[in-house]
Coordinates of C-alpha atoms in Angstrom, one line a residue:
Chain A
M105 CA 9.5 9.7 24.9
T106 CA 7.5 6.6 25.8
L107 CA 5.7 8.6 28.5
I108 CA 4.6 11.3 26.0
F109 CA 3.3 8.6 23.7
A110 CA 1.5 6.8 26.5
A111 CA -0.1 10.1 27.6
G112 CA -1.2 10.7 24.0
I113 CA -2.6 7.2 23.6
A114 CA -4.4 7.6 26.9
A115 CA -6.0 10.8 25.8
I116 CA -7.2 9.3 22.5
M117 CA -8.6 6.2 24.3
G118 CA -10.3 8.5 26.8
C119 CA -12.0 10.5 24.0
G120 CA -12.9 7.2 22.3
I121 CA -14.6 5.8 25.4
Y122 CA -16.4 9.1 26.0
M123 CA -17.8 9.0 22.4
L124 CA -18.6 5.3 22.9
L125 CA -20.9 6.1 25.8
S126 CA -23.0 8.4 23.6
R127 CA -26.6 7.6 22.6
H128 CA -26.1 8.4 18.9
T129 CA -25.0 5.6 16.7
M130 CA -22.6 7.6 14.6
R131 CA -20.9 9.0 17.7
I132 CA -20.5 5.5 19.0
L133 CA -18.9 4.5 15.7
L134 CA -16.5 7.5 15.9
G135 CA -15.6 6.4 19.4
V136 CA -14.8 2.9 18.1
M137 CA -12.6 4.5 15.4
L138 CA -10.8 6.6 17.9
M139 CA -10.2 3.6 20.1
S140 CA -8.9 1.5 17.2
A141 CA -6.5 4.3 16.4
G142 CA -5.3 4.2 20.0
V143 CA -4.9 0.5 20.0
N144 CA -2.8 0.7 16.8
L145 CA -0.6 3.2 18.5
V146 CA -0.1 0.8 21.4
I147 CA 1.1 -1.9 19.0
F148 CA 3.4 0.6 17.4
L149 CA 4.8 1.6 20.8
A150 CA 5.2 -2.1 21.7
G151 CA 7.8 -2.2 19.0
R152 CA 10.0 0.3 20.8
I153 CA 9.9 3.6 19.0
G154 CA 13.1 5.5 18.9
P155 CA 15.5 7.2 16.5
N156 CA 16.3 4.0 14.6
P157 CA 17.3 3.4 11.0
P158 CA 14.4 2.1 8.9
P159 CA 14.1 -1.7 8.6
L160 CA 15.5 -2.0 5.1
I161 CA 18.1 -4.5 4.0
E162 CA 21.0 -3.0 2.2
T163 CA 22.0 -4.3 -1.3
G164 CA 24.2 -7.4 -0.9
A165 CA 23.4 -7.8 2.8
Y166 CA 21.1 -10.5 4.2
T167 CA 20.2 -9.1 7.6
L168 CA 19.0 -5.8 9.0
V169 CA 21.6 -3.3 10.2
A170 CA 22.1 -3.2 13.9
D171 CA 19.4 -1.5 16.0
A172 CA 17.1 -1.1 13.0
A173 CA 13.4 -0.4 13.7
N174 CA 11.4 -3.5 14.4
P175 CA 9.4 -4.3 11.2
L176 CA 6.9 -6.7 12.8
P177 CA 4.7 -4.1 14.7
Q178 CA 4.5 -2.1 11.5
A179 CA 3.2 -5.2 9.7
L180 CA 0.7 -5.8 12.5
V181 CA -0.5 -2.2 12.6
L182 CA -0.9 -2.3 8.8
T183 CA -3.1 -5.5 9.1
A184 CA -5.0 -4.0 11.9
I185 CA -5.7 -0.7 10.1
V186 CA -7.0 -2.6 7.0
I187 CA -9.2 -4.8 9.1
G188 CA -10.4 -1.9 11.2
F189 CA -11.1 0.1 8.1
S190 CA -13.3 -2.6 6.6
L191 CA -15.2 -3.1 9.8
V192 CA -15.9 0.6 10.3
A193 CA -17.0 0.9 6.6
F194 CA -19.4 -2.0 7.2
A195 CA -20.7 -0.5 10.4
A196 CA -21.2 2.9 8.8
A197 CA -23.2 1.3 5.9
L198 CA -25.2 -0.5 8.6
A199 CA -25.9 2.8 10.4
L200 CA -27.0 4.3 7.1
Q201 CA -29.3 1.5 6.3
T202 CA -30.7 1.7 9.9
F203 CA -31.4 5.4 9.4
R204 CA -33.2 4.6 6.2
T205 CA -35.5 2.0 7.7
S206 CA -36.0 3.4 11.2
G207 CA -35.6 7.1 10.5
T208 CA -33.4 7.6 13.6
L209 CA -30.0 6.7 14.9
D210 CA -30.7 7.5 18.6
Q211 CA -30.2 4.3 20.6
R212 CA -33.2 5.2 22.8
D213 CA -35.5 4.9 19.9
L214 CA -34.0 1.8 18.3
G215 CA -35.8 -1.0 20.2
S216 CA -37.2 -3.2 17.4
A217 CA -35.1 -6.2 18.4
E218 CA -36.2 -6.0 22.0
A219 CA -39.8 -5.6 21.0
L220 CA -39.7 -8.9 19.2
G221 CA -41.6 -11.3 21.4
S222 CA -41.2 -9.1 24.5
P223 CA -42.5 -10.7 27.7
Y224 CA -43.8 -7.3 28.8
D225 CA -46.0 -7.0 25.7
K226 CA -49.6 -7.9 26.7
E227 CA -50.6 -8.6 23.1
A228 CA -48.8 -11.7 22.0
G229 CA -45.9 -11.1 19.5
K230 CA -45.4 -7.6 18.1
Chain B
M148 CA -2.5 -38.6 -1.4
N149 CA 0.7 -37.5 0.2
L150 CA -0.2 -33.8 -0.2
L151 CA -3.6 -34.6 1.0
A152 CA -2.3 -36.1 4.2
S153 CA 0.6 -33.8 4.9
Q154 CA -1.5 -30.7 4.6
A155 CA -4.5 -32.1 6.5
L156 CA -4.2 -29.3 9.0
T157 CA -5.0 -26.6 6.4
W158 CA -7.9 -28.3 4.6
P159 CA -10.6 -27.5 7.1
V160 CA -9.8 -23.8 6.6
I161 CA -8.9 -23.8 2.9
I162 CA -11.9 -25.7 1.6
P163 CA -14.6 -23.4 2.9
L164 CA -12.5 -20.3 2.1
A165 CA -12.0 -21.4 -1.5
A166 CA -15.7 -22.3 -1.7
A167 CA -16.7 -18.9 -0.4
A168 CA -14.6 -17.3 -3.2
L169 CA -16.2 -19.6 -5.8
C170 CA -19.7 -18.8 -4.5
A171 CA -18.8 -15.1 -4.7
L172 CA -17.9 -15.6 -8.3
A173 CA -21.3 -17.3 -9.0
W174 CA -23.1 -14.4 -7.3
H175 CA -26.2 -14.5 -9.5
R176 CA -26.5 -18.3 -9.6
P177 CA -28.0 -19.5 -6.3
A178 CA -28.3 -23.0 -7.6
I179 CA -24.6 -23.3 -8.3
Q180 CA -23.8 -21.7 -4.9
R181 CA -25.9 -24.2 -3.2
G182 CA -24.1 -27.1 -4.9
I183 CA -20.7 -25.6 -4.0
S184 CA -21.7 -25.1 -0.4
L185 CA -22.9 -28.7 0.0
L186 CA -19.9 -30.2 -1.7
A187 CA -17.4 -28.0 0.2
L188 CA -18.9 -28.7 3.6
A189 CA -18.9 -32.4 2.8
L190 CA -15.3 -32.2 1.8
M191 CA -14.5 -30.2 5.0
L192 CA -16.2 -32.9 7.1
A193 CA -14.0 -35.6 5.4
A194 CA -10.8 -33.4 5.9
S195 CA -11.6 -32.8 9.6
I196 CA -12.1 -36.5 10.2
L197 CA -8.7 -37.1 8.5
L198 CA -7.1 -34.5 10.7
L199 CA -8.6 -36.0 13.8
V200 CA -7.3 -39.4 12.9
Q201 CA -3.9 -38.0 12.3
V202 CA -3.9 -36.2 15.6
E203 CA -5.0 -39.4 17.4
Q204 CA -2.2 -41.5 15.7
N205 CA 0.7 -39.1 15.6
G206 CA 0.0 -36.6 18.3
T207 CA -0.2 -32.8 17.9
Q208 CA 0.1 -31.6 14.3
M209 CA 1.9 -28.4 13.3
I210 CA 2.4 -26.5 10.0
A211 CA 4.5 -23.4 9.6
F212 CA 3.5 -21.2 6.6
G213 CA 5.9 -19.6 4.2
G214 CA 9.0 -21.5 5.2
W215 CA 9.6 -19.2 8.2
P216 CA 11.3 -20.8 11.2
V217 CA 8.8 -21.6 13.9
P218 CA 8.4 -18.8 16.3
F219 CA 8.5 -16.1 13.6
G220 CA 6.0 -17.1 11.0
I221 CA 2.3 -18.0 11.4
V222 CA 1.7 -21.6 12.4
F223 CA -1.4 -23.8 12.5
V224 CA -1.5 -26.3 15.3
A225 CA -4.0 -29.1 16.0
D226 CA -3.9 -30.8 19.3
R227 CA -6.8 -33.0 20.5
L228 CA -9.0 -30.1 21.5
G229 CA -8.4 -28.2 18.2
A230 CA -9.0 -31.2 16.0
A231 CA -12.2 -32.1 17.8
M232 CA -13.5 -28.5 17.5
A233 CA -12.7 -28.5 13.8
L234 CA -14.6 -31.8 13.3
I235 CA -17.6 -30.6 15.3
T236 CA -17.6 -27.3 13.2
A237 CA -17.7 -29.3 10.0
I238 CA -20.5 -31.6 11.3
L239 CA -22.6 -28.6 12.4
A240 CA -21.9 -26.6 9.2
F241 CA -22.9 -29.5 7.1
S242 CA -26.1 -30.3 9.0
I243 CA -27.2 -26.7 9.1
I244 CA -26.7 -26.1 5.4
V245 CA -28.9 -29.2 4.7
F246 CA -31.5 -27.6 6.9
G247 CA -30.9 -24.3 5.1
F248 CA -31.9 -25.8 1.7
A249 CA -35.4 -25.9 3.1
D250 CA -35.3 -22.6 5.0
I251 CA -33.1 -20.1 3.2
R252 CA -35.1 -17.8 1.0
R253 CA -34.2 -16.7 -2.5
R254 CA -33.7 -13.2 -1.3
Q255 CA -31.1 -14.2 1.2
E256 CA -29.2 -16.2 -1.4
H257 CA -29.1 -13.1 -3.6
A258 CA -27.9 -11.1 -0.7
G259 CA -24.9 -13.4 -0.4
F260 CA -25.8 -16.0 2.1
H261 CA -23.5 -18.7 0.9
P262 CA -20.2 -16.8 0.6
L263 CA -20.8 -15.3 4.0
Y264 CA -21.7 -18.6 5.6
L265 CA -18.7 -20.4 4.1
G266 CA -16.4 -17.5 5.1
M267 CA -17.6 -17.7 8.6
I268 CA -17.1 -21.4 8.8
A269 CA -13.5 -21.0 7.5
A270 CA -12.9 -18.3 10.1
V271 CA -14.2 -20.5 12.9
A272 CA -12.1 -23.4 11.8
G273 CA -9.1 -21.0 11.5
A274 CA -9.6 -19.7 15.0
F275 CA -9.7 -23.3 16.3
L276 CA -6.5 -24.3 14.5
T277 CA -4.2 -21.3 14.6
G278 CA -1.2 -21.2 16.9
D279 CA -0.5 -17.5 16.7
V280 CA -2.2 -14.9 18.8
F281 CA -2.3 -12.2 16.1
N282 CA -3.6 -14.7 13.6
L283 CA -6.3 -15.5 16.1
Y284 CA -7.3 -11.9 16.1
V285 CA -7.5 -11.9 12.3
W286 CA -9.8 -14.9 12.3
F287 CA -11.9 -13.2 15.0
E288 CA -12.3 -10.2 12.7
I289 CA -13.3 -12.3 9.7
M290 CA -15.8 -14.1 11.8
L291 CA -17.2 -10.8 13.1
I292 CA -17.6 -9.2 9.7
T293 CA -19.2 -12.3 8.1
A294 CA -21.4 -12.7 11.2
M295 CA -22.6 -9.1 10.9
G296 CA -23.4 -9.7 7.2
L297 CA -25.4 -12.8 8.1
L298 CA -27.2 -11.1 10.9
A299 CA -28.4 -8.2 8.8
I300 CA -29.2 -10.3 5.7
D301 CA -32.9 -9.6 5.6
R302 CA -32.5 -5.9 6.5
T303 CA -35.6 -5.7 8.7
R304 CA -35.7 -3.1 11.4
A305 CA -35.3 -5.6 14.2
Q306 CA -32.3 -7.2 12.4
L307 CA -30.6 -3.9 11.8
D308 CA -31.1 -2.9 15.4
G309 CA -29.8 -6.2 16.6
T310 CA -26.8 -6.0 14.3
I311 CA -25.8 -2.6 15.6
K312 CA -25.8 -3.8 19.1
Y313 CA -23.9 -6.9 18.1
A314 CA -21.4 -4.9 16.0
V315 CA -20.6 -2.2 18.6
L316 CA -20.0 -4.6 21.5
N317 CA -18.0 -7.1 19.4
L318 CA -15.9 -4.4 17.8
L319 CA -15.1 -3.3 21.3
G320 CA -14.2 -6.9 22.2
T321 CA -11.9 -7.3 19.3
L322 CA -10.3 -3.9 20.0
L323 CA -9.6 -5.0 23.6
F324 CA -8.2 -8.3 22.2
L325 CA -5.9 -6.4 19.8
L326 CA -4.8 -4.1 22.7
A327 CA -3.9 -7.2 24.7
V328 CA -2.0 -8.6 21.8
G329 CA -0.1 -5.3 21.4
I330 CA 0.9 -5.1 25.1
L331 CA 1.7 -8.8 25.1
Y332 CA 4.1 -8.3 22.2
G333 CA 5.7 -5.4 23.9
A334 CA 6.2 -7.4 27.1
T335 CA 7.4 -10.6 25.5
G336 CA 8.5 -10.0 22.0
T337 CA 6.7 -12.9 20.5
L338 CA 3.2 -13.8 19.3
N339 CA 3.5 -17.5 18.7
M340 CA 1.3 -19.2 21.4
A341 CA 3.7 -22.0 22.1
D342 CA 6.6 -19.6 22.4
L343 CA 4.6 -17.3 24.6
G344 CA 3.8 -20.3 26.8
L345 CA 7.5 -20.9 27.2
V346 CA 8.4 -17.2 27.8
L347 CA 5.6 -16.5 30.1
A348 CA 6.3 -19.6 32.2
D349 CA 9.5 -18.0 33.4
A350 CA 8.4 -14.4 33.3
E351 CA 8.2 -12.3 36.5
P352 CA 4.6 -11.3 37.3
S353 CA 4.2 -7.7 36.2
A354 CA 1.5 -5.1 35.8
A355 CA 1.6 -5.4 32.0
L356 CA 1.1 -9.2 32.1
G357 CA -1.8 -8.8 34.6
L358 CA -3.4 -6.2 32.4
V359 CA -3.0 -8.5 29.4
A360 CA -4.7 -11.4 31.2
A361 CA -7.5 -9.1 32.3
L362 CA -8.0 -7.8 28.7
F363 CA -8.0 -11.4 27.3
L364 CA -10.6 -12.4 29.8
V365 CA -12.8 -9.4 28.9
A366 CA -12.3 -9.7 25.2
F367 CA -13.1 -13.4 25.1
G368 CA -15.8 -12.8 27.6
I369 CA -17.6 -10.5 25.3
K370 CA -17.2 -13.0 22.4
A371 CA -18.4 -15.9 24.5
G372 CA -21.1 -14.1 26.5
Y373 CA -19.6 -14.4 30.0
F374 CA -21.6 -12.9 32.9
P375 CA -21.4 -9.2 33.0
L376 CA -20.7 -9.0 29.2
F377 CA -23.4 -11.0 27.6
F378 CA -26.2 -8.5 27.0
W379 CA -25.6 -8.1 23.3
L380 CA -26.2 -11.8 22.8
P381 CA -30.0 -12.1 23.6
A382 CA -30.4 -8.6 22.1
S383 CA -29.3 -9.8 18.6
Y384 CA -29.3 -13.6 18.1
H385 CA -33.1 -13.9 18.0
T386 CA -33.5 -11.4 15.2
A387 CA -31.4 -13.4 12.7
S388 CA -33.0 -16.0 10.4
I389 CA -33.1 -19.4 12.1
V390 CA -30.3 -21.0 10.1
V391 CA -28.0 -18.1 11.1
S392 CA -29.1 -18.2 14.7
A393 CA -28.4 -22.0 14.8
I394 CA -24.8 -21.7 13.5
F395 CA -24.1 -18.7 15.8
A396 CA -25.5 -20.5 18.8
G397 CA -23.5 -23.5 18.1
L398 CA -20.2 -22.0 17.1
I399 CA -19.5 -18.3 17.6
T400 CA -19.7 -18.2 21.3
K401 CA -17.7 -21.4 21.6
V402 CA -14.8 -19.8 19.8
G403 CA -14.6 -17.3 22.7
V404 CA -14.8 -20.2 25.1
Y405 CA -12.1 -22.1 23.2
A406 CA -9.9 -19.0 23.0
S407 CA -10.1 -18.4 26.8
F408 CA -9.4 -22.1 27.4
R409 CA -6.3 -21.9 25.2
V410 CA -5.0 -18.6 26.7
F411 CA -5.7 -19.5 30.3
T412 CA -4.0 -22.8 30.1
L413 CA -1.1 -22.2 27.8
L414 CA -0.2 -18.5 28.3
F415 CA -1.6 -17.7 31.8
S416 CA -2.7 -20.0 34.5
V417 CA -5.9 -19.6 36.4
E418 CA -4.1 -20.5 39.6
D419 CA -2.1 -17.3 39.9
G420 CA -3.1 -13.7 40.7
G421 CA -6.8 -14.2 41.6
V422 CA -7.8 -15.2 38.1
R423 CA -9.6 -18.3 39.5
E424 CA -11.8 -16.3 41.9
V425 CA -12.8 -13.9 39.1
V426 CA -13.5 -16.7 36.7
A427 CA -15.5 -18.6 39.3
V428 CA -17.7 -15.6 40.1
M429 CA -18.2 -14.9 36.4
A430 CA -19.1 -18.6 35.8
A431 CA -21.7 -18.5 38.6
G432 CA -23.2 -15.2 37.3
T433 CA -23.3 -16.6 33.7
M434 CA -25.1 -19.7 34.8
L435 CA -27.7 -17.9 37.0
F436 CA -28.4 -14.7 34.9
G437 CA -28.7 -16.7 31.7
V438 CA -31.3 -19.0 33.1
F439 CA -33.2 -16.2 34.9
G440 CA -33.3 -14.3 31.6
A441 CA -34.7 -17.3 29.8
A442 CA -37.4 -17.9 32.4
V443 CA -39.3 -14.7 31.6
Q444 CA -39.2 -14.9 27.9
W445 CA -42.0 -16.1 25.5
D446 CA -40.2 -16.0 22.2
I447 CA -38.6 -19.4 21.6
R448 CA -35.5 -17.9 20.1
R449 CA -35.0 -15.6 23.0
I450 CA -35.4 -18.4 25.5
L451 CA -32.8 -20.4 23.6
S452 CA -30.5 -17.3 23.3
F453 CA -30.5 -16.8 27.1
H454 CA -29.8 -20.5 27.5
I455 CA -26.7 -20.2 25.5
V456 CA -25.4 -17.8 28.1
S457 CA -26.4 -20.0 31.0
Q458 CA -24.7 -23.1 29.5
I459 CA -21.5 -21.2 28.8
G460 CA -21.3 -20.8 32.6
Y461 CA -20.8 -24.6 33.0
M462 CA -17.9 -24.5 30.6
M463 CA -16.4 -21.6 32.6
L464 CA -16.9 -23.6 35.8
G465 CA -14.6 -26.2 34.4
L466 CA -12.0 -23.5 33.6
A467 CA -12.4 -21.9 37.0
L468 CA -11.6 -25.2 38.8
A469 CA -8.9 -26.2 36.3
T470 CA -8.5 -29.7 37.7
P471 CA -8.1 -32.5 35.1
A472 CA -11.6 -33.8 35.8
A473 CA -13.2 -30.3 35.5
M474 CA -11.4 -29.5 32.3
A475 CA -12.4 -32.9 30.8
G476 CA -16.0 -32.1 31.8
A477 CA -15.7 -28.7 30.2
V478 CA -14.4 -30.1 26.9
F479 CA -17.1 -32.7 26.9
Y480 CA -19.6 -29.9 27.7
I481 CA -18.5 -27.8 24.7
V482 CA -18.9 -30.7 22.2
H483 CA -22.3 -31.7 23.7
H484 CA -23.5 -28.1 23.8
I485 CA -22.6 -27.3 20.2
I486 CA -24.6 -30.2 18.9
V487 CA -27.6 -29.7 21.2
K488 CA -28.0 -26.0 21.1
A489 CA -27.8 -25.8 17.3
N490 CA -30.3 -28.6 17.1
L491 CA -32.7 -26.7 19.4
F492 CA -32.5 -23.7 17.2
L493 CA -33.3 -25.9 14.2
A494 CA -36.2 -27.2 16.1
A495 CA -37.4 -23.7 16.7
G496 CA -37.2 -23.2 13.0
A497 CA -39.3 -26.3 12.4
I498 CA -41.8 -25.1 15.1
Y499 CA -42.1 -21.8 13.3
R500 CA -42.7 -23.7 10.1
A501 CA -45.4 -25.9 11.7
S502 CA -47.2 -23.2 13.8
G503 CA -46.4 -20.0 12.0
T504 CA -45.0 -18.2 15.0
Y505 CA -42.0 -18.1 17.4
D506 CA -44.2 -16.7 20.1
L507 CA -45.1 -19.5 22.5
R508 CA -48.4 -17.8 23.5
R509 CA -49.6 -18.2 20.0
A510 CA -48.3 -21.7 19.3
G511 CA -49.8 -25.0 20.4
G512 CA -51.0 -28.4 19.6
L513 CA -47.9 -29.6 17.8
M514 CA -47.9 -32.9 19.7
A515 CA -51.0 -34.0 17.9
S516 CA -50.2 -32.6 14.5
H517 CA -46.5 -33.2 14.3
P518 CA -45.5 -36.1 16.6
L519 CA -42.2 -36.7 14.8
L520 CA -41.2 -33.0 15.3
A521 CA -42.1 -33.4 19.0
L522 CA -39.8 -36.4 19.3
L523 CA -37.0 -34.6 17.5
F524 CA -37.4 -31.6 19.8
A525 CA -37.6 -33.7 22.9
V526 CA -34.1 -35.3 22.4
P527 CA -32.1 -32.0 22.4
A528 CA -34.4 -30.3 24.9
L529 CA -34.1 -33.1 27.5
S530 CA -30.4 -33.3 26.8
L531 CA -29.9 -29.6 27.4
A532 CA -31.8 -29.9 30.6
G533 CA -29.5 -32.8 31.6
I534 CA -31.9 -35.7 31.8
P535 CA -30.1 -39.1 31.9
P536 CA -29.1 -40.9 29.8
L537 CA -28.7 -38.1 27.2
S538 CA -25.4 -36.3 26.5
G539 CA -26.3 -33.3 28.7
F540 CA -26.5 -35.5 31.8
W541 CA -23.0 -36.8 31.4
A542 CA -21.7 -33.3 30.6
K543 CA -23.3 -31.8 33.7
F544 CA -22.4 -34.8 35.8
M545 CA -18.7 -34.5 34.9
V546 CA -18.6 -30.8 35.6
I547 CA -20.5 -30.8 38.8
D548 CA -18.9 -33.9 40.1
A549 CA -15.5 -32.2 39.5
A550 CA -16.7 -29.2 41.4
F551 CA -17.7 -31.3 44.4
A552 CA -14.3 -33.1 44.2
A553 CA -12.5 -29.7 44.1
E554 CA -14.5 -28.6 47.2
A555 CA -16.2 -25.8 45.3
H556 CA -19.6 -26.7 46.8
W557 CA -21.2 -23.4 46.1
L558 CA -20.4 -23.6 42.4
A559 CA -21.7 -27.1 42.2
G560 CA -24.8 -26.1 44.0
I561 CA -25.4 -23.2 41.6
G562 CA -24.9 -25.7 38.7
L563 CA -27.5 -28.0 40.1
V564 CA -30.1 -25.2 40.7
V565 CA -29.5 -23.8 37.2
G566 CA -30.0 -27.4 35.8
L567 CA -33.4 -27.4 37.5
L568 CA -34.4 -24.0 36.1
T569 CA -33.3 -25.2 32.7
V570 CA -35.7 -28.1 33.0
F571 CA -38.4 -25.5 33.9
S572 CA -37.9 -23.4 30.8
M573 CA -37.5 -26.4 28.5
S574 CA -40.8 -27.7 29.8
K575 CA -42.3 -24.3 29.2
I576 CA -41.5 -24.6 25.5
W577 CA -42.8 -28.2 25.6
V578 CA -46.1 -27.4 27.3
E579 CA -46.8 -24.2 25.3
A580 CA -45.8 -25.3 21.8
F581 CA -46.6 -29.0 21.9
W582 CA -49.2 -29.9 24.6
K583 CA -51.4 -26.8 24.9
A584 CA -54.5 -26.7 22.6
P585 CA -53.7 -24.6 19.6
P586 CA -55.2 -21.1 19.8
V587 CA -56.2 -21.3 16.1
Q588 CA -57.6 -24.6 14.8
R589 CA -56.3 -25.4 11.3
K590 CA -58.0 -27.8 9.0
K591 CA -54.8 -29.1 7.6
P592 CA -51.5 -29.1 9.6
R593 CA -48.7 -27.2 7.9
R594 CA -46.1 -29.7 6.7
V595 CA -42.5 -29.5 7.8
P596 CA -40.1 -30.3 5.0
V597 CA -38.2 -33.5 5.3
L598 CA -34.9 -31.6 4.6
M599 CA -35.6 -29.8 7.9
L600 CA -36.2 -33.0 9.9
L601 CA -33.2 -34.9 8.5
P602 CA -30.4 -32.7 10.0
M603 CA -32.4 -32.6 13.2
A604 CA -32.6 -36.3 13.3
G605 CA -28.9 -36.6 12.5
L606 CA -27.8 -34.2 15.3
G607 CA -30.3 -35.9 17.7
L608 CA -28.8 -39.3 16.8
L609 CA -25.4 -37.9 17.6
T610 CA -26.7 -36.7 21.0
L611 CA -28.1 -40.2 21.7
V612 CA -24.9 -41.9 20.7
I613 CA -22.9 -39.6 23.0
G614 CA -25.5 -40.2 25.7
F615 CA -25.6 -44.0 25.5
S616 CA -21.9 -44.7 24.9
P617 CA -20.2 -41.8 26.6
E618 CA -17.0 -43.9 27.2
P619 CA -14.9 -43.0 24.1
F620 CA -16.0 -39.4 24.3
V621 CA -15.1 -39.1 27.9
V622 CA -11.7 -40.8 27.3
Y623 CA -11.0 -38.4 24.5
A624 CA -12.1 -35.4 26.6
E625 CA -9.8 -36.5 29.4
A626 CA -6.9 -36.8 27.0
A627 CA -7.6 -33.4 25.6
A628 CA -7.9 -31.9 29.0
A629 CA -4.7 -33.4 30.2
A630 CA -2.9 -31.9 27.2
L631 CA -4.5 -28.5 27.9
L632 CA -3.4 -28.6 31.6
D633 CA 0.2 -29.7 30.7
P634 CA 1.2 -27.3 28.0
S635 CA 4.6 -28.8 27.6
S636 CA 3.3 -31.3 25.0
Y637 CA 1.8 -28.5 22.9
I638 CA 5.0 -26.4 23.2
D639 CA 7.2 -29.4 22.3
A640 CA 5.1 -30.2 19.3
V641 CA 5.3 -26.6 18.0
L642 CA 8.8 -25.6 18.9
G643 CA 10.6 -28.9 18.9
T644 CA 12.7 -29.9 21.9
A645 CA 16.0 -28.6 20.5
L646 CA 14.9 -25.0 20.5
S647 CA 16.0 -22.7 23.3
P648 CA 13.8 -20.0 24.7
E649 CA 16.2 -17.2 23.5
S650 CA 15.3 -17.6 19.9
G651 CA 11.8 -16.2 20.6
D652 CA 13.2 -12.9 21.6
A653 CA 12.4 -10.9 18.5
S654 CA 12.4 -7.3 19.8

């Protein structure tokens, strides 16, 4: 079971890295999203996935039943999903704004930051 | 008063966080936001001093939130290093906001400068004070998103371009950090740093733990700008407005350095598994490539950005040796560098105000027109280059002396050469901006507002104080380094002596 999960996560991460190496900003972002999904699955797997009862406390009881699923990784994954979502939303908005100002999302054409005070520029400044 | 003192650990985080919320409420009233920022950062400064005093008097402080027993809930811990970092954060944030009153434009305030700035300060303080690895990740993310907002605040083409590069690499860094946290949790079943220190001390070396250590090194390396991972830093820092660059230069990279210090003393040790060799090579590369990058640049901000990288290498050198003397030197170096580097960026802002350009080829003649500015630039510049008796000299001396003592002659040699090259590029700024005849003669020199000079003078004075009486700072750094290298005091303060290691086994 764990091996199947590990193989799946490895596949997702591989796709993520492939996308990350692209030149197009949106594809890079998609790669980041894939990788963050893979990382979330790793945390989930770290909590030992198996046919366990859900981590709910019965009425009248104070503790979880024996071999219940571990609730902590689920809380961690939830936090990570929310944070990752907000970051990707910001990055997508950033890409949109970049497209509006520069007219391209190709990393080869986005060189405004490097051009600022470049030592190779014969004319001083930009 | 009782509540004030007992919760001292949380104030440096809560105050700026609450102020950020208040500023967000007063979104359309920049004047109110400015008042809130100033007041909040002054309060944070007072709170950090209180915390430092408490740590000095009563040893390491700890607070567990939500009434959870210790290894399960989130804890805040302040040992000597954490408290000092919180204090220096507050000093820097306060000085830079004062500078900002003269430099931040109306447009930036309407774009939300104050909430973002305060949120970032809160996140930095949180990262310095937290005692939980996952919580550290959360603070990293808050820092990242506010930093991206601050970087792109003017929405110019260069800024958007720089922000994308910053965003992608730092997102990758935090993802790797999260991956490390996940695997670490799977391997040990706990995320409390002190508990981890206890569990990992007895753990058998395994592939999972080796992977975790490598991932931590890479993740913090991206954040701090270590040698093969620093390229995003000079590609983005120089595009931001100067206030933002200054606070980034001072604090953000140091959070990465602080985190790697914490992880590689408390959780893992640099002694085992070839970590020392890797860190040493990275330190040498960071020092050399940073300073070479700076040598060819003409934009003041880019020179300074590359110098951040180069100076980070000296701190890593301390970590690579991990002798008490080297760690003390590294801690001293961090404190010195935060003050000096931020001050240099402020000086760059003042030079821009005085000469109208960041490009050294077009600046000039400031020595004659702005002698006070020249003096205020000279103090941090000479200190960064390591001219005695300024603070940079003691910092470099402590690190390089420790390297010689630990028989790492090649590292010490690289440190010395890089020091020389630093002098070269500092004198380049000096000659070009201050001594050279100005390319355009102006009838009336442009005035630099006193609000800009004041924080520069304050930070410069601090540099001089450290430089002329290094004794108490060195003693403090040595005590902090001793606590870092002997994690048992940290673990005891958090877990208490009665606790057995089994209770951390949550899975």
